[in-house]
Coordinates of C-alpha atoms in Angstrom, one line a residue:
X1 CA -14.4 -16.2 -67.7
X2 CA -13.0 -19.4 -67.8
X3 CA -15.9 -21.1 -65.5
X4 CA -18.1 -19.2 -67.8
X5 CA -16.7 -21.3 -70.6
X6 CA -16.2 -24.2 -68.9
X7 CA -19.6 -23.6 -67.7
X8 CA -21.0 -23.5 -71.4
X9 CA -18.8 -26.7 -72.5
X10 CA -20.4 -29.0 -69.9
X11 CA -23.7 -27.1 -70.9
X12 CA -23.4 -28.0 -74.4
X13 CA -22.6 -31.5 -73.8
X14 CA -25.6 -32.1 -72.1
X15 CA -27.4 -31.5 -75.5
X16 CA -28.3 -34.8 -76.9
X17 CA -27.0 -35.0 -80.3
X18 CA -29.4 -36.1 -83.0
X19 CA -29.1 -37.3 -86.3
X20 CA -27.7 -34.9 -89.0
X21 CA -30.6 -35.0 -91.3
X22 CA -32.7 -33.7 -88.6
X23 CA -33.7 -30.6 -89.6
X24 CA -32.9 -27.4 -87.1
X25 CA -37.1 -27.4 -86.9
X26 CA -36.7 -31.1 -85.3
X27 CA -33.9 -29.8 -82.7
X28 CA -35.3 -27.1 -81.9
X29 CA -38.7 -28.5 -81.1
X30 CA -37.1 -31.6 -79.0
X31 CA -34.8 -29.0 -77.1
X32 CA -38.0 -26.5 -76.4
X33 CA -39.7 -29.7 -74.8
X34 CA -36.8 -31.4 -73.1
X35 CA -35.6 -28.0 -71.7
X36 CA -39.7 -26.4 -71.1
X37 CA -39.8 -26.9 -67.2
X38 CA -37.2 -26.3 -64.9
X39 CA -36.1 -24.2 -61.5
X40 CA -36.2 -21.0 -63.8
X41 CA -37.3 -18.6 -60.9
X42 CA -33.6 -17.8 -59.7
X43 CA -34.6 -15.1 -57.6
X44 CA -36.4 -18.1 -55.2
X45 CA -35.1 -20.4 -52.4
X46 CA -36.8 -22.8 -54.7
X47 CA -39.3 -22.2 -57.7
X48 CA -40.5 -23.7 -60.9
X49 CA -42.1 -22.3 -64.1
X50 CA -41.8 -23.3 -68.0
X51 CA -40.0 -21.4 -70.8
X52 CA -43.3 -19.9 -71.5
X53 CA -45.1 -16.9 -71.1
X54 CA -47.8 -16.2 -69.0
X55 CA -48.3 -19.8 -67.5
X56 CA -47.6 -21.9 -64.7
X57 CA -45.8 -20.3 -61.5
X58 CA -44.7 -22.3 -58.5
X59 CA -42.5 -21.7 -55.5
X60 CA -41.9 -22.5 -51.8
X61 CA -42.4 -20.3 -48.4
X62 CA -41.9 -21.1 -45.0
X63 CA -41.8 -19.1 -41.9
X64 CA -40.9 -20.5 -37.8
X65 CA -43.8 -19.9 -35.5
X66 CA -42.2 -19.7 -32.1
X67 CA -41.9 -15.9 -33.2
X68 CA -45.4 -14.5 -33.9
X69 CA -44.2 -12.0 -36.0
X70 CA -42.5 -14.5 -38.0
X71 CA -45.3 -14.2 -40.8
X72 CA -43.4 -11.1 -41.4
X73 CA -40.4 -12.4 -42.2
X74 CA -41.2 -15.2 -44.8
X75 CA -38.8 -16.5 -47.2
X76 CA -39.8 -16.4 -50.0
X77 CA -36.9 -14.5 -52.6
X78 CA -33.4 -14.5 -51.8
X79 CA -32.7 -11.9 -49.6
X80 CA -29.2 -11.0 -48.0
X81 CA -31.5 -9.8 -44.8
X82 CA -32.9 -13.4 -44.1
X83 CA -29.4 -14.0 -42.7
X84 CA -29.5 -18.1 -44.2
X85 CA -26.3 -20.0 -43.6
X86 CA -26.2 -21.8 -46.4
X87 CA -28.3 -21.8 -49.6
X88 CA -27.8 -22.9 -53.2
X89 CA -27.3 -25.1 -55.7
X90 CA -24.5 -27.9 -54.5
X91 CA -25.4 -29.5 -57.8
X92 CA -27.5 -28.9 -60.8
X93 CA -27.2 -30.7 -64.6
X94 CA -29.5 -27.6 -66.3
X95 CA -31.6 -30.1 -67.8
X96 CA -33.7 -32.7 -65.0
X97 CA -31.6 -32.5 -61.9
X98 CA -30.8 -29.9 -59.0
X99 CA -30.2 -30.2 -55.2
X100 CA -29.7 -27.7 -52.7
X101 CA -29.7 -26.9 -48.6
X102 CA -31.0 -24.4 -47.3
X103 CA -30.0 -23.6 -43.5
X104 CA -32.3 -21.0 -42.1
X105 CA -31.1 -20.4 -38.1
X106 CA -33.9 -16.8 -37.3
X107 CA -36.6 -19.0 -38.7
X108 CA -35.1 -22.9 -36.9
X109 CA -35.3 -25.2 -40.0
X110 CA -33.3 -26.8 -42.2
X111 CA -34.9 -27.7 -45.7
X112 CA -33.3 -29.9 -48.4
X113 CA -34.7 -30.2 -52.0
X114 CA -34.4 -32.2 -54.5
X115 CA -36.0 -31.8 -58.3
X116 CA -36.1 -34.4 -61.5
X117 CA -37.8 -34.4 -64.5
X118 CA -39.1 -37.0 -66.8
X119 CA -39.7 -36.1 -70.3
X120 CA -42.6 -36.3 -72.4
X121 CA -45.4 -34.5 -74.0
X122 CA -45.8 -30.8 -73.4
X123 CA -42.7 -30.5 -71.8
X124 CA -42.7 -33.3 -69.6
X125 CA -43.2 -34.5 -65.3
X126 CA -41.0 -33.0 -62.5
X127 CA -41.2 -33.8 -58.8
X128 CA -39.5 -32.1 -56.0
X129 CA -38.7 -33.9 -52.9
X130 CA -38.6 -32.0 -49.1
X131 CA -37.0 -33.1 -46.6
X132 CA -35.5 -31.5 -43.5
X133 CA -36.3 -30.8 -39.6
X134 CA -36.7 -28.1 -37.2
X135 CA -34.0 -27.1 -35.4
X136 CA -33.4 -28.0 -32.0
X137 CA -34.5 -24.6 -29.9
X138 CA -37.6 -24.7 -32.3
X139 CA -40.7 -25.4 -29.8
X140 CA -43.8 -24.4 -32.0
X141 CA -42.9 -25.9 -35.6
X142 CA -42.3 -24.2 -39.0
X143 CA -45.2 -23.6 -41.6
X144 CA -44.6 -24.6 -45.0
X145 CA -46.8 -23.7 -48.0
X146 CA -45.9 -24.5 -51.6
X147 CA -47.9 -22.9 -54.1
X148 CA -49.4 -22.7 -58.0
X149 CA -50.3 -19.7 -60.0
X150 CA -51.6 -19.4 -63.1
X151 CA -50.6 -15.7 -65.0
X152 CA -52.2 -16.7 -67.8
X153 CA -55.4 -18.3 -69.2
X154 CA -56.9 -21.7 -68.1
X155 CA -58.2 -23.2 -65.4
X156 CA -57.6 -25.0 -62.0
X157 CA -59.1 -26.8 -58.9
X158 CA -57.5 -28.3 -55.8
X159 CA -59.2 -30.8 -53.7
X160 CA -57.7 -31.9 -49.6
X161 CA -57.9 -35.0 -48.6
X162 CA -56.3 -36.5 -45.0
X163 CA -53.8 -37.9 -47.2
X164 CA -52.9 -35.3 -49.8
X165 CA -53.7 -32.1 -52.3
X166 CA -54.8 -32.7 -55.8
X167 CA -54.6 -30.0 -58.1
X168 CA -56.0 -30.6 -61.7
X169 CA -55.7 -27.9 -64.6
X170 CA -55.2 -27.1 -68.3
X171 CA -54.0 -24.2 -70.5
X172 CA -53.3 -23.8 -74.0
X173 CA -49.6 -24.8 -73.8
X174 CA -49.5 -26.9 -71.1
X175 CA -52.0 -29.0 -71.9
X176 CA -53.9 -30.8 -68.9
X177 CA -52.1 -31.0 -65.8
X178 CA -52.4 -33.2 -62.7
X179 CA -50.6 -32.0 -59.5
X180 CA -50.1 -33.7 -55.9
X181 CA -48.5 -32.4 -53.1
X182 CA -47.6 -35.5 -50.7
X183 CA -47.1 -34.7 -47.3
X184 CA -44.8 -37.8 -45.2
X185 CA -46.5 -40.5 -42.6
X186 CA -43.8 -39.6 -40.8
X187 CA -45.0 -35.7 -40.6
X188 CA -45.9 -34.6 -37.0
X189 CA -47.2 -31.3 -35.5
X190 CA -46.1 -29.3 -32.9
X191 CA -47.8 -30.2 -29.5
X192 CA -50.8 -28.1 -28.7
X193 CA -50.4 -25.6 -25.5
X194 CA -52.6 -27.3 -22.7
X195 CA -54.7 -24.2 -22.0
X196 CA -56.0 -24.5 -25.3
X197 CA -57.3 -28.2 -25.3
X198 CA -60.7 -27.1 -24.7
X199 CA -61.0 -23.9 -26.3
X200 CA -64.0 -24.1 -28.6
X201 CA -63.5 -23.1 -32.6
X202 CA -59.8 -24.2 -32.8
X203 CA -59.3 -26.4 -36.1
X204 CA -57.6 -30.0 -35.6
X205 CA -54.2 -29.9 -36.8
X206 CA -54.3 -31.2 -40.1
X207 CA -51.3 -33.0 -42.0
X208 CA -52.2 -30.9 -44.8
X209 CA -54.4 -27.6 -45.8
X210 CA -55.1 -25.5 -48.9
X211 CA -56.8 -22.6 -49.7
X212 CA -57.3 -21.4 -53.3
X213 CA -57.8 -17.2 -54.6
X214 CA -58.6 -15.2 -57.4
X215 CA -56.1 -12.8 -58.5
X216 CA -55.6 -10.4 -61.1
X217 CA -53.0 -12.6 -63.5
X218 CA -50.3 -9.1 -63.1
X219 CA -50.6 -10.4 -59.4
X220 CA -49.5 -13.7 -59.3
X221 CA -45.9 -13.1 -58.7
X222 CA -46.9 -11.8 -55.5
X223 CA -47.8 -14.6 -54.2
X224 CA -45.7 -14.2 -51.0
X225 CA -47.6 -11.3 -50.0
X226 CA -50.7 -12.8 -50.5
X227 CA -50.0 -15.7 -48.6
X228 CA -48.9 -13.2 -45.5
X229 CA -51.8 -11.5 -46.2
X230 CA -54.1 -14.3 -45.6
X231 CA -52.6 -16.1 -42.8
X232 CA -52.4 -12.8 -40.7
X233 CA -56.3 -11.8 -41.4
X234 CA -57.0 -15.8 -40.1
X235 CA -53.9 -15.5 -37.1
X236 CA -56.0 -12.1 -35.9
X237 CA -59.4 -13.6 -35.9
X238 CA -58.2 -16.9 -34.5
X239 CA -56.2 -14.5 -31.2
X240 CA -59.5 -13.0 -31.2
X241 CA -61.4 -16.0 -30.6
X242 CA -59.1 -17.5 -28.0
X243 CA -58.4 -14.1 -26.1
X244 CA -62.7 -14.0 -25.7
X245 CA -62.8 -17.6 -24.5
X246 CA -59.7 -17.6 -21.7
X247 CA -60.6 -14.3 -20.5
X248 CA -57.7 -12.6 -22.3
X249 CA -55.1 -15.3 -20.9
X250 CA -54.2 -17.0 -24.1
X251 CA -51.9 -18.4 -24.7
X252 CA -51.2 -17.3 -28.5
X253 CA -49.5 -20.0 -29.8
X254 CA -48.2 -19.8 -33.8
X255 CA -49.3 -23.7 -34.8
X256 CA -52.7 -23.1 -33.5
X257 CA -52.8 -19.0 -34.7
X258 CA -51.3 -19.8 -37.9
X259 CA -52.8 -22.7 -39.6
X260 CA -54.7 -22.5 -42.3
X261 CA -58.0 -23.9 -43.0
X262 CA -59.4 -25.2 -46.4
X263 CA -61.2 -22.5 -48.7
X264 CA -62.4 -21.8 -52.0
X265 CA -60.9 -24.9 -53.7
X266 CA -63.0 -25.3 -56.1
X267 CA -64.1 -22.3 -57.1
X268 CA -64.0 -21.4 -60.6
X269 CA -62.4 -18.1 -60.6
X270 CA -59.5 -19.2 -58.5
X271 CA -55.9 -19.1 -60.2
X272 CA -53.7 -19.0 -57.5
X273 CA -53.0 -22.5 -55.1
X274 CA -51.5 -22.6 -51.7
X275 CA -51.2 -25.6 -49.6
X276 CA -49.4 -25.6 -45.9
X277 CA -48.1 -28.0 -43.5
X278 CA -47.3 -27.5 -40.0
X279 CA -44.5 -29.4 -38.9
X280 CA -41.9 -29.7 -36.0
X281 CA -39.3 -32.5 -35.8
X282 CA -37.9 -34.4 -39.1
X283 CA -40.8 -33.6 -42.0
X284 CA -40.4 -34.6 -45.4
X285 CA -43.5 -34.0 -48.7
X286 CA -43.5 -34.2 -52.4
X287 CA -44.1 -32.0 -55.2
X288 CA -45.4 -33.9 -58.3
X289 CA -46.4 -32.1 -61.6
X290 CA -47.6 -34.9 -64.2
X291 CA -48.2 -33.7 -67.9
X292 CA -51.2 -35.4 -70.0
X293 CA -48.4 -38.2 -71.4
X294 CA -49.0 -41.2 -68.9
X295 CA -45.4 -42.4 -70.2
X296 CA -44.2 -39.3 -67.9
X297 CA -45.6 -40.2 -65.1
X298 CA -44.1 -39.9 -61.4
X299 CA -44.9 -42.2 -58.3
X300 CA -43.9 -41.1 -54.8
X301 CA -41.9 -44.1 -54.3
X302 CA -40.0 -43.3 -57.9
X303 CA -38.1 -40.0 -56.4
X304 CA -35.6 -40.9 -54.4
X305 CA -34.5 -43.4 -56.9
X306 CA -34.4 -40.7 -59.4
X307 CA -32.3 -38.2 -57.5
X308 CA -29.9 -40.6 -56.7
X309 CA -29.2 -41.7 -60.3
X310 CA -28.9 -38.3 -61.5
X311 CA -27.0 -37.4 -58.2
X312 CA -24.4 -40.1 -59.7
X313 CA -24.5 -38.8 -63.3
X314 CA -23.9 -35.8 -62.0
X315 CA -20.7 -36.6 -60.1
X316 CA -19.4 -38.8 -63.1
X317 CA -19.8 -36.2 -65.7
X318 CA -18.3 -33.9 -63.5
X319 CA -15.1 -35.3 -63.0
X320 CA -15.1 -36.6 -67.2
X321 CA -15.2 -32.9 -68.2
X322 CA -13.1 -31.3 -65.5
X323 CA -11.3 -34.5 -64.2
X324 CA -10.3 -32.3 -60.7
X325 CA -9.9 -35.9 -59.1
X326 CA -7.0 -37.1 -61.4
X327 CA -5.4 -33.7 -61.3
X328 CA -5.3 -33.8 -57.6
X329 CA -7.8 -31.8 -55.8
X330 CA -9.2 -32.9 -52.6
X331 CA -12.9 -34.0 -51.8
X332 CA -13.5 -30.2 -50.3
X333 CA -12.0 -28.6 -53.1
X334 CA -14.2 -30.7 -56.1
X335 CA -17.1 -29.6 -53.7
X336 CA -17.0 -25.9 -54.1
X337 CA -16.0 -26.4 -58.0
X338 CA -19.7 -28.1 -58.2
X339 CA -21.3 -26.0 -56.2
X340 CA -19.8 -23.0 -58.4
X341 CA -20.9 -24.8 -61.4
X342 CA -24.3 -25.6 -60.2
X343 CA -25.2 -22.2 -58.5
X344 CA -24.3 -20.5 -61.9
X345 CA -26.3 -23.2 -63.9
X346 CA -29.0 -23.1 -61.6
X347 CA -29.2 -19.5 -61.4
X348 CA -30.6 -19.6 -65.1
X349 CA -34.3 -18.1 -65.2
X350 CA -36.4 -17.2 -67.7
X351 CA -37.8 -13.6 -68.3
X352 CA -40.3 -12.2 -70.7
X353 CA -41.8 -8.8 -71.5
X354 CA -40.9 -5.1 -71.7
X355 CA -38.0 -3.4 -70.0
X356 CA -38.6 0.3 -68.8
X357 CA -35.5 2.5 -70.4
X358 CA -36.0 7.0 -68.7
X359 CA -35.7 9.1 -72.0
X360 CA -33.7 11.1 -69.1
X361 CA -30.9 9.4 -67.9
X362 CA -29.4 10.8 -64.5
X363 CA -26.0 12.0 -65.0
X364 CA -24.7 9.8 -62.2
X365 CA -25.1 6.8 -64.7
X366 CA -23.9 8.3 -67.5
X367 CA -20.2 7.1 -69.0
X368 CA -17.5 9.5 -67.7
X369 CA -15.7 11.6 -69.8

C-alpha cells in the first residue's frame, strides 16, 4: 500500500498545475488531451491506443524464423508461457515517457522500446523507437510487424515505399492522422539459402512490407491472430511453390517462407494495418503518429533526443520525491524501486464497455460462511 501511495504522489505531481481561476471544465479538457494517447494496452509487450472508445489500436509482434512453427508462437500479449527473461517497464513518467527490454531467448531477439509524446491538438504526436538484435544462435532472422486498427468509424490507407510505410487516416475524435513507420539504413536480412537463388516466384527481400484488411471493428483486437493467419496461408503457398520447383528438396527457409508481400493498401474498406520487417543482426525502426497540429510534429532524427531528456527527468524526479540516493540505497537497489514504480504506472490501460455478471453464481465463489 505504501508504493500504491507513493505511486499516486509522484502521479499527482506530474499534473501540471494551472491557474486557480481556471475552471474544473479548463483542467479537465487540458488533462483529457495531455493524457489521450499513451501505452494503455497493458496486456501487450508494447501497445498504444487513446482514452477513447472505439478508435485507434496499435501494438507490436514478432516471432524467430529458424523454427518454422514459430508463427505459432507469436508474442503478442504477455504470456507466462512465452518464457521471456526480462520484460517491463524499467521506467515510465505516466504522461510522455516509458522504456522497457524485452529479452525473448525461444524466439532469439532482444527488442528495446522507447515511447514520447509531444502535445498538441487532439491529443497530441508519439513516436516509439526499436532497437535491438538477434541473438547470437539466431541464423534465419526475426519477423517484426507493428500494426494499426481502427474499431471504430473512419478511414485509412497505407502506401510502401523502399524507404518507409505511410499510413494516413481520420475519425471523428482523432481528427486526421499521418503515420510512418521507419525502418533503419542500418537494417539487414538474413542471408538467402543458396539453393534458392534461382528459384523462380520468390519475392526480393524487402526492408519493409505491408499488407492492409477489412475486419469486422469487434475484430480488431485480434489482430495477432489475423496476422498468423495470413502469414501461414502465404508461408504454405510459398513451400508449395519452392517444393514444385526443387523437386521436393527445398530447402524451407522462414525469411524466404515468411515474408510478406504488399496487399490491399489502399483499399477502401481496409481498417486494420500491418507492416513487417525481416531482420537478423542489430535492427532498429520508428513508430511515428503525427496529429493534424504541425506544432506536434516528430522527425526521426528528434527521438533519441527526446528519450534521453525524459530518460533524465525521469531519474531526477525520481530521486526529488523518494530521494533513495541520499538515504543510502545502492545503484541496484534505486533500479528495482523504478522499475516497481514504472511497471505499476505503466501497467495503467484503459477499458470501456459492458462487463458480463451470471445471475447464478457457482458456490465455489461465493463468501464463506
Amino acid at each position: 500500500m505504501r508504493l500504491l501511495g507513493c505511486a499516486v504522489a509522484a502521479l499527482a505531481t506530474a499534473v501540471p498545475v494551472l491557474a486557480s481561476s481556471d475552471s474544473f471544465n479548463e483542467v479537465q479538457s487540458k488533462l483529457d488531451l495531455d493524457l489521450r494517447w499513451g501505452t494503455y494496452r497493458p496486456n501487450l509487450y508494447f501497445g498504444t491506443r487513446p482514452r477513447l472508445p472505439a478508435s485507434l489500436l496499435s501494438g507490436l509482434i514478432w516471432f524467430g524464423l529458424d523454427d518454422q512453427r514459430g508463427w505459432q508462437h507469436a508474442r503478442h500479449s504477455c504470456e507466462l508461457g512465452d518464457n521471456l527473461a526480462e520484460y517491463g517497464y524499467s521506467r515510465h513518467n505516466g504522461r510522455d515517457f516509458g522504456e522497457q527490454l524485452l529479452v525473448d531467448g525461444d524466439q532469439q531477439v532482444q527488442i528495446r522500446s522507447e515511447f514520447v509524446k509531444v502535445p498538441g491538438k487532439q491529443g497530441g504526436s508519439w513516436a516509439v523507437r526499436f532497437s535491438g538484435r538477434t541473438l547470437k544462435d539466431n541464423v534465419q532472422g526475426v519477423s517484426l510487424a507493428y500494426y494499426f486498427g481502427l474499431e471504430g468509424n473512419g478511414t485509412m490507407s497505407m502506401k510502401v515505399s523502399s524507404r518507409m510505410a505511410r499510413i494516413s487516416g481520420e475519425t471523428a475524435d482523432l481528427g486526421r492522422f499521418r503515420i510512418r513507420i521507419v525502418p533503419a539504413k542500418k537494417n539487414t536480412s538474413p542471408e538467402r539459402h543458396p539453393a534458392l537463388r534461382n528459384v523462380q516466384g520468390i519475392p526480393d527481400a524487402v526492408r519493409i512490407s505491408g499488407v492492409g484488411m477489412s475486419v469486422p471493428t469487434s475484430d480488431v483486437w485480434r489482430a495477432k491472430d489475423l496476422f498468423q493467419e495470413k502469414v501461414f496461408g502465404q508461408a504454405r503457398t510459398q513451400a508449395s511453390a519452392i517444393l514444385k520447383q526443387t523437386d521436393g528438396k527445398g530447402p524451407l527457409t522462414g525469411s524466404v517462407l515468411f515474408q510478406l508481400r504488399n496487399e490491399a493498401l489502399s483499399d477502401s474498406g481496409s481498417n486494420l494495418f500491418f507492416t513487417q520487417m525481416i531482420v537478423h543482426g542489430e535492427f532498429a525502426f520508428d513508430v511515428i503518429y503525427e496529429c493534424a497540429d504541425e506544432d506536434a510534429a516528430i522527425k526521426t532524427r528528434d527521438i533519441a533526443a527526446l528519450a534521453s531528456s525524459r530518460r533524465e527527468d525521469f531519474d531526477r524526479r525520481f530521486e526529488a520525491v523518494f530521494g533513495l540516493h541520499a538515504k543510502g540505497f545502492d545503484a541496484d537497489e534505486v533500479e528495482m524501486a523504478q522499475r516497481a514504480l514504472s511497471s505499476l504506472i505503466g501497467g495503467l490501460g484503459y477499458f470501456y464497455g459492458s462487463s458480463l455478471v451470471s445471475p447464478d453464481p457457482q458456490p465455489e465463489y461465493g463468501e464463506g460462511e
